[in-house]
Short mmCIF file of C-alpha atoms in Angstrom, two decimals:
data_model
loop_
_atom_site.label_atom_id
_atom_site.label_comp_id
_atom_site.label_asym_id
_atom_site.label_seq_id
_atom_site.Cartn_x
_atom_site.Cartn_y
_atom_site.Cartn_z
CA MET Q 1 -0.09 0.26 0.01
CA SER Q 2 1.13 3.54 -0.63
CA PHE Q 3 0.75 4.67 3.06
CA LYS Q 4 0.44 2.25 6.17
CA LYS Q 5 -1.52 4.81 8.26
CA ILE Q 6 -3.51 7.73 7.28
CA THR Q 7 -5.58 10.13 9.35
CA ILE Q 8 -8.59 12.28 8.07
CA ALA Q 9 -9.10 15.67 9.72
CA GLY Q 10 -12.97 16.40 10.12
CA ALA Q 11 -15.42 13.88 10.01
CA GLY Q 12 -18.44 16.22 8.20
CA THR Q 13 -20.27 14.71 5.19
CA LEU Q 14 -17.81 14.37 2.83
CA GLY Q 15 -14.43 13.31 5.90
CA SER Q 16 -16.56 10.52 7.21
CA GLN Q 17 -17.10 9.09 3.19
CA ILE Q 18 -13.63 9.11 3.14
CA ALA Q 19 -12.37 7.83 6.01
CA PHE Q 20 -15.33 4.44 5.42
CA GLN Q 21 -14.00 3.92 2.16
CA ALA Q 22 -10.07 4.08 3.09
CA ALA Q 23 -10.95 1.38 5.90
CA PHE Q 24 -13.02 -0.57 3.29
CA TYR Q 25 -10.17 -0.80 1.36
CA GLY Q 26 -7.87 -1.63 3.73
CA PHE Q 27 -6.22 1.29 5.13
CA THR Q 28 -5.41 1.65 8.82
CA VAL Q 29 -7.46 5.05 9.51
CA SER Q 30 -7.30 7.74 12.36
CA ILE Q 31 -9.69 10.44 12.19
CA TRP Q 32 -9.65 14.15 14.16
CA ASN Q 33 -13.08 15.30 14.77
CA PRO Q 34 -13.78 18.35 17.54
CA HIS Q 35 -16.84 16.44 18.43
CA PRO Q 36 -16.29 12.45 18.21
CA ASP Q 37 -19.78 11.25 18.56
CA ARG Q 38 -20.63 13.51 15.98
CA ALA Q 39 -18.31 11.39 13.71
CA ILE Q 40 -19.55 8.18 14.94
CA ARG Q 41 -22.97 9.48 13.97
CA ARG Q 42 -22.05 10.34 10.63
CA LEU Q 43 -20.06 6.56 10.52
CA ASN Q 44 -23.38 5.35 11.10
CA LYS Q 45 -25.05 6.91 8.45
CA VAL Q 46 -22.55 5.79 5.97
CA GLN Q 47 -22.38 2.64 6.82
CA LYS Q 48 -26.02 2.69 6.13
CA MET Q 49 -25.54 3.99 2.65
CA TYR Q 50 -23.09 1.74 1.45
CA LYS Q 51 -25.35 -1.32 2.28
CA GLN Q 52 -28.26 0.32 0.46
CA GLU Q 53 -26.60 1.42 -2.32
CA MET Q 54 -23.56 -1.23 -2.96
CA GLY Q 55 -24.77 -3.94 -1.66
CA ILE Q 56 -22.03 -4.72 1.40
CA THR Q 57 -22.67 -6.59 4.34
CA ASP Q 58 -22.90 -6.49 8.08
CA SER Q 59 -19.57 -8.33 8.21
CA ASP Q 60 -18.01 -5.84 5.46
CA VAL Q 61 -18.86 -3.19 7.36
CA LYS Q 62 -17.54 -5.11 10.87
CA ARG Q 63 -14.23 -5.55 8.74
CA ALA Q 64 -14.02 -2.19 7.85
CA MET Q 65 -14.90 -0.88 10.79
CA LYS Q 66 -11.89 -2.68 12.49
CA ASN Q 67 -9.29 -0.30 10.31
CA ILE Q 68 -10.84 2.52 12.29
CA VAL Q 69 -8.75 2.50 15.27
CA GLU Q 70 -9.16 6.10 16.87
CA ILE Q 71 -11.59 8.68 16.39
CA THR Q 72 -10.90 11.50 18.93
CA ASN Q 73 -10.41 15.26 19.16
CA ASP Q 74 -6.77 15.07 20.18
CA MET Q 75 -4.59 15.63 17.53
CA GLU Q 76 -1.20 14.05 18.67
CA ILE Q 77 -3.45 10.98 19.14
CA ALA Q 78 -5.33 11.30 15.90
CA THR Q 79 -1.61 11.50 14.36
CA LYS Q 80 0.48 9.31 15.95
CA ASN Q 81 2.62 7.11 13.30
CA THR Q 82 0.59 8.68 10.35
CA GLU Q 83 2.18 9.38 7.07
CA TYR Q 84 -1.01 10.97 5.49
CA VAL Q 85 -3.47 13.51 6.40
CA ILE Q 86 -6.36 14.72 4.73
CA GLU Q 87 -7.82 17.81 5.91
CA SER Q 88 -11.64 17.74 5.60
CA VAL Q 89 -12.47 20.60 7.99
CA PRO Q 90 -15.17 23.65 7.33
CA GLU Q 91 -14.62 25.40 3.85
CA ASN Q 92 -13.63 28.40 5.85
CA LEU Q 93 -9.99 30.26 4.98
CA GLU Q 94 -9.70 31.22 8.19
CA ILE Q 95 -11.07 27.33 10.19
CA LYS Q 96 -8.74 25.80 7.92
CA GLY Q 97 -6.07 28.37 8.62
CA ILE Q 98 -6.22 27.69 12.41
CA PHE Q 99 -6.44 24.16 11.84
CA TYR Q 100 -3.04 23.93 9.30
CA GLN Q 101 -1.12 25.97 11.95
CA LYS Q 102 -2.11 23.45 14.91
CA ILE Q 103 -1.39 20.08 13.15
CA CYS Q 104 1.74 21.12 11.83
CA GLN Q 105 3.09 21.78 15.64
CA VAL Q 106 2.06 18.09 16.14
CA LEU Q 107 2.80 16.13 12.77
CA PRO Q 108 6.28 14.87 11.52
CA LYS Q 109 7.96 16.89 8.86
CA ASP Q 110 7.83 13.56 6.56
CA VAL Q 111 3.90 13.47 6.72
CA ILE Q 112 2.14 14.64 3.60
CA LEU Q 113 -0.94 16.94 3.93
CA ALA Q 114 -3.98 17.29 1.70
CA SER Q 115 -7.18 19.55 1.63
CA ASN Q 116 -10.13 17.62 0.28
CA SER Q 117 -11.25 21.77 -0.24
CA SER Q 118 -13.62 21.98 -2.66
CA THR Q 119 -13.56 26.07 -3.30
CA LEU Q 120 -10.36 26.97 -2.05
CA VAL Q 121 -7.41 26.65 -4.08
CA PRO Q 122 -3.60 25.29 -2.88
CA SER Q 123 -1.81 28.57 -3.05
CA GLN Q 124 -4.80 30.36 -0.84
CA LEU Q 125 -3.73 27.50 2.07
CA VAL Q 126 -0.05 26.54 1.99
CA LYS Q 127 0.71 29.77 3.29
CA PHE Q 128 -0.31 28.06 6.69
CA VAL Q 129 1.74 24.71 6.43
CA ASP Q 130 5.23 24.28 7.14
CA ARG Q 131 5.74 21.57 4.32
CA PRO Q 132 5.00 23.14 1.10
CA GLU Q 133 6.93 20.50 -1.67
CA LYS Q 134 4.60 17.73 0.80
CA PHE Q 135 1.29 19.98 0.36
CA LEU Q 136 -1.75 19.31 -2.16
CA HIS Q 137 -5.63 19.03 -2.93
CA MET Q 138 -7.02 15.40 -3.22
CA HIS Q 139 -10.70 16.51 -3.83
CA PHE Q 140 -13.72 14.38 -3.51
CA ALA Q 141 -17.18 14.21 -4.55
CA ASN Q 142 -20.03 13.13 -2.01
CA HIS Q 143 -21.12 9.98 -2.49
CA ILE Q 144 -17.30 8.94 -3.47
CA TRP Q 145 -18.38 5.34 -3.40
CA LYS Q 146 -20.75 6.01 -6.28
CA PHE Q 147 -19.10 8.89 -7.96
CA ASN Q 148 -15.67 7.91 -7.30
CA THR Q 149 -13.09 10.28 -8.84
CA SER Q 150 -10.33 12.10 -7.01
CA GLU Q 151 -9.33 15.58 -8.41
CA ILE Q 152 -5.56 15.74 -7.41
CA VAL Q 153 -3.18 19.07 -7.77
CA GLY Q 154 -0.17 20.38 -5.72
CA ASN Q 155 1.28 23.82 -5.38
CA GLU Q 156 4.27 25.25 -7.01
CA LYS Q 157 6.54 23.49 -4.23
CA THR Q 158 4.95 20.31 -4.53
CA ASP Q 159 6.92 17.35 -5.00
CA LYS Q 160 6.24 15.15 -8.07
CA GLU Q 161 7.25 11.80 -5.77
CA VAL Q 162 3.93 13.60 -3.64
CA ILE Q 163 1.82 13.80 -6.37
CA ASP Q 164 2.81 9.77 -7.50
CA LYS Q 165 1.81 8.24 -3.95
CA VAL Q 166 -1.17 9.93 -3.78
CA VAL Q 167 -2.49 9.29 -6.91
CA GLU Q 168 -1.69 5.87 -6.09
CA PHE Q 169 -3.38 5.78 -2.89
CA ALA Q 170 -6.59 7.03 -5.10
CA LYS Q 171 -6.53 3.96 -7.29
CA GLU Q 172 -5.81 2.14 -4.33
CA ILE Q 173 -9.30 3.32 -2.69
CA ASN Q 174 -11.04 2.18 -5.92
CA MET Q 175 -10.98 6.45 -6.90
CA LEU Q 176 -10.16 7.44 -10.50
CA PRO Q 177 -7.31 9.73 -10.17
CA ILE Q 178 -7.76 12.99 -12.13
CA VAL Q 179 -4.41 15.09 -12.12
CA LEU Q 180 -5.05 18.77 -12.84
CA LYS Q 181 -1.44 20.67 -14.13
CA LYS Q 182 -2.41 23.88 -12.51
CA GLU Q 183 -4.94 25.31 -10.04
CA GLN Q 184 -8.48 25.84 -10.75
CA PRO Q 185 -11.11 27.00 -8.61
CA GLY Q 186 -13.38 24.01 -8.70
CA TYR Q 187 -11.18 22.03 -10.00
CA ILE Q 188 -12.49 20.30 -13.61
CA MET Q 189 -15.80 18.49 -11.87
CA ASN Q 190 -17.42 21.91 -10.09
CA PHE Q 191 -16.46 24.37 -12.75
CA LEU Q 192 -18.38 22.28 -14.93
CA SER Q 193 -21.72 21.49 -12.66
CA VAL Q 194 -21.96 24.92 -10.53
CA PRO Q 195 -23.15 26.88 -13.40
CA TYR Q 196 -25.63 24.08 -14.26
CA LEU Q 197 -27.15 23.47 -10.86
CA ASN Q 198 -27.19 27.28 -10.29
CA ALA Q 199 -29.44 27.59 -13.61
CA ALA Q 200 -31.79 24.74 -12.14
CA LEU Q 201 -31.83 26.49 -9.03
CA GLY Q 202 -32.53 29.56 -10.38
CA LEU Q 203 -35.55 27.76 -12.60
CA TRP Q 204 -36.78 26.65 -8.81
CA ALA Q 205 -36.72 29.66 -7.12
CA LYS Q 206 -37.99 32.41 -9.90
CA GLY Q 207 -41.05 29.29 -10.05
CA VAL Q 208 -40.67 28.60 -13.61
CA ALA Q 209 -40.88 25.16 -12.67
CA ASP Q 210 -40.82 22.45 -9.76
CA PRO Q 211 -37.63 20.58 -8.96
CA MET Q 212 -39.20 17.02 -10.37
CA THR Q 213 -40.15 18.66 -13.77
CA ILE Q 214 -37.16 20.18 -14.41
CA ASP Q 215 -35.18 16.80 -13.38
CA LYS Q 216 -37.23 15.17 -16.32
CA ASP Q 217 -36.96 17.56 -18.93
CA TRP Q 218 -33.24 17.41 -18.28
CA MET Q 219 -32.97 13.64 -18.47
CA LYS Q 220 -35.28 13.05 -21.40
CA ALA Q 221 -33.89 15.85 -22.91
CA THR Q 222 -30.32 14.80 -22.67
CA GLY Q 223 -30.33 11.43 -21.97
CA SER Q 224 -28.51 11.86 -18.82
CA PRO Q 225 -29.35 9.22 -16.17
CA MET Q 226 -29.90 12.40 -13.17
CA GLY Q 227 -31.16 15.30 -13.14
CA PRO Q 228 -29.91 18.31 -11.15
CA PHE Q 229 -32.03 18.32 -7.98
CA MET Q 230 -30.84 14.61 -7.84
CA SER Q 231 -27.26 15.86 -7.51
CA LEU Q 232 -28.12 18.26 -5.14
CA ASP Q 233 -29.46 15.78 -2.90
CA ALA Q 234 -26.76 13.75 -2.96
CA ILE Q 235 -24.15 16.96 -2.72
CA GLY Q 236 -26.75 17.91 0.28
CA LEU Q 237 -28.64 21.26 0.51
CA ARG Q 238 -26.47 22.44 3.54
CA THR Q 239 -23.23 22.78 1.65
CA THR Q 240 -25.60 24.46 -1.36
CA TYR Q 241 -27.10 27.28 0.92
CA ALA Q 242 -24.10 27.84 2.40
CA ILE Q 243 -22.90 28.79 -1.02
CA PHE Q 244 -25.66 30.81 -2.14
CA ASN Q 245 -25.84 32.28 1.47
CA ALA Q 246 -22.45 33.67 1.10
CA HIS Q 247 -23.92 35.65 -1.78
CA ALA Q 248 -26.48 36.87 -0.28
CA GLU Q 249 -25.88 40.65 -1.59
CA ASP Q 250 -26.97 39.53 -5.11
CA ALA Q 251 -31.11 39.34 -5.22
CA ALA Q 252 -31.03 35.83 -7.47
CA ALA Q 253 -28.34 34.10 -4.92
CA LYS Q 254 -30.71 35.49 -1.74
CA ALA Q 255 -33.72 34.03 -3.11
CA ILE Q 256 -32.40 30.82 -3.47
CA ALA Q 257 -30.60 31.14 -0.23
CA ASP Q 258 -33.62 31.38 1.58
CA LYS Q 259 -35.76 28.75 -0.33
CA LEU Q 260 -33.03 26.45 0.68
CA LYS Q 261 -33.03 27.47 4.15
CA GLN Q 262 -36.69 26.85 4.47
CA MET Q 263 -35.83 23.09 3.46
CA ILE Q 264 -33.30 22.42 5.37
CA ASP Q 265 -35.23 24.01 9.08
CA GLU Q 266 -37.64 21.88 7.69
CA GLY Q 267 -35.19 19.00 7.98
CA HIS Q 268 -34.91 18.42 4.60
CA TYR Q 269 -31.30 18.94 3.19
CA GLY Q 270 -30.72 15.68 1.24
CA ILE Q 271 -30.39 12.20 0.99
CA GLU Q 272 -28.66 12.12 4.28
CA ALA Q 273 -31.59 12.94 5.69
CA GLY Q 274 -33.97 11.04 4.24
CA GLU Q 275 -35.75 14.13 2.56
CA GLY Q 276 -34.53 17.01 0.38
CA PHE Q 277 -36.07 17.38 -3.09
CA TYR Q 278 -36.96 13.79 -2.92
CA LYS Q 279 -37.85 11.55 -0.27
CA TYR Q 280 -35.44 8.50 0.34
CA PRO Q 281 -34.57 5.56 0.22
CA HIS Q 282 -37.25 4.99 -2.49
CA PRO Q 283 -37.11 8.46 -4.58
CA ALA Q 284 -39.63 8.97 -7.47
CA TYR Q 285 -37.33 8.99 -9.77
CA GLU Q 286 -36.53 5.28 -9.41
CA SER Q 287 -39.95 4.13 -10.45
CA ALA Q 288 -39.60 2.62 -14.06
CA ASP Q 289 -42.36 5.24 -15.21
CA PHE Q 290 -40.88 7.98 -14.10
CA LEU Q 291 -39.77 9.35 -18.04
CA LYS Q 292 -42.82 7.78 -19.27
CA VAL Q 293 -45.14 9.60 -21.41
#
């Protein structure tokens, strides 16, 4: 294996998935999270989704969970004997900066550091680390067991050997590594998908059509297996809300944020909650009649 032990820092929606995916494929994993009990709850939800969508068994889950050796809010314990840290803390420059400054105080100099940031780029975060040659981004899509790509990009000083090692790790956990030649906000996936999702949310917020109608139109007209609101449920509406709320000075963004906030307040924030734009575990789009004339 590329690494003997890895540490996932931050066990939110994606951090918990990355931790379980790595453990499922045989890596020894430790988790750092400010609230270990929340990390455990997240992992329990991830296990259920793996069983539902991947058909794994209870024994598969137990085997994977045995590879998660610590879930702690102590950075020294979480990083003991680790070789690779993947940061997945909240998408906020100040929060990430504080995290890196703290973790670099306890990490040996040979440990590789990666960020799973979805909107920030390596040049924005590298200033907070003490090992630019061992710092890069490794970005995952939500529901990583299904949408299994990993976008990888370094900063100007990242060693090629570090990139190569992370690419190998991506393959070992069943990810398709997508290596970028230079940094790009949104990488490839989000750079392409964000305008598409924004357009769908704009149609909904303006009352042009309901989410199911928009999905049906897109799928039928393009042959796509998914509509935009199915994707948004997978991403999670809390993440989507945070992005639009950050631009609430724009009237169109505020209209979308307000509608999303209402759904979130009602507990409808995506697949993880059992309801978003659709109800789960058996959403309407699974019906054989969904696209019938």
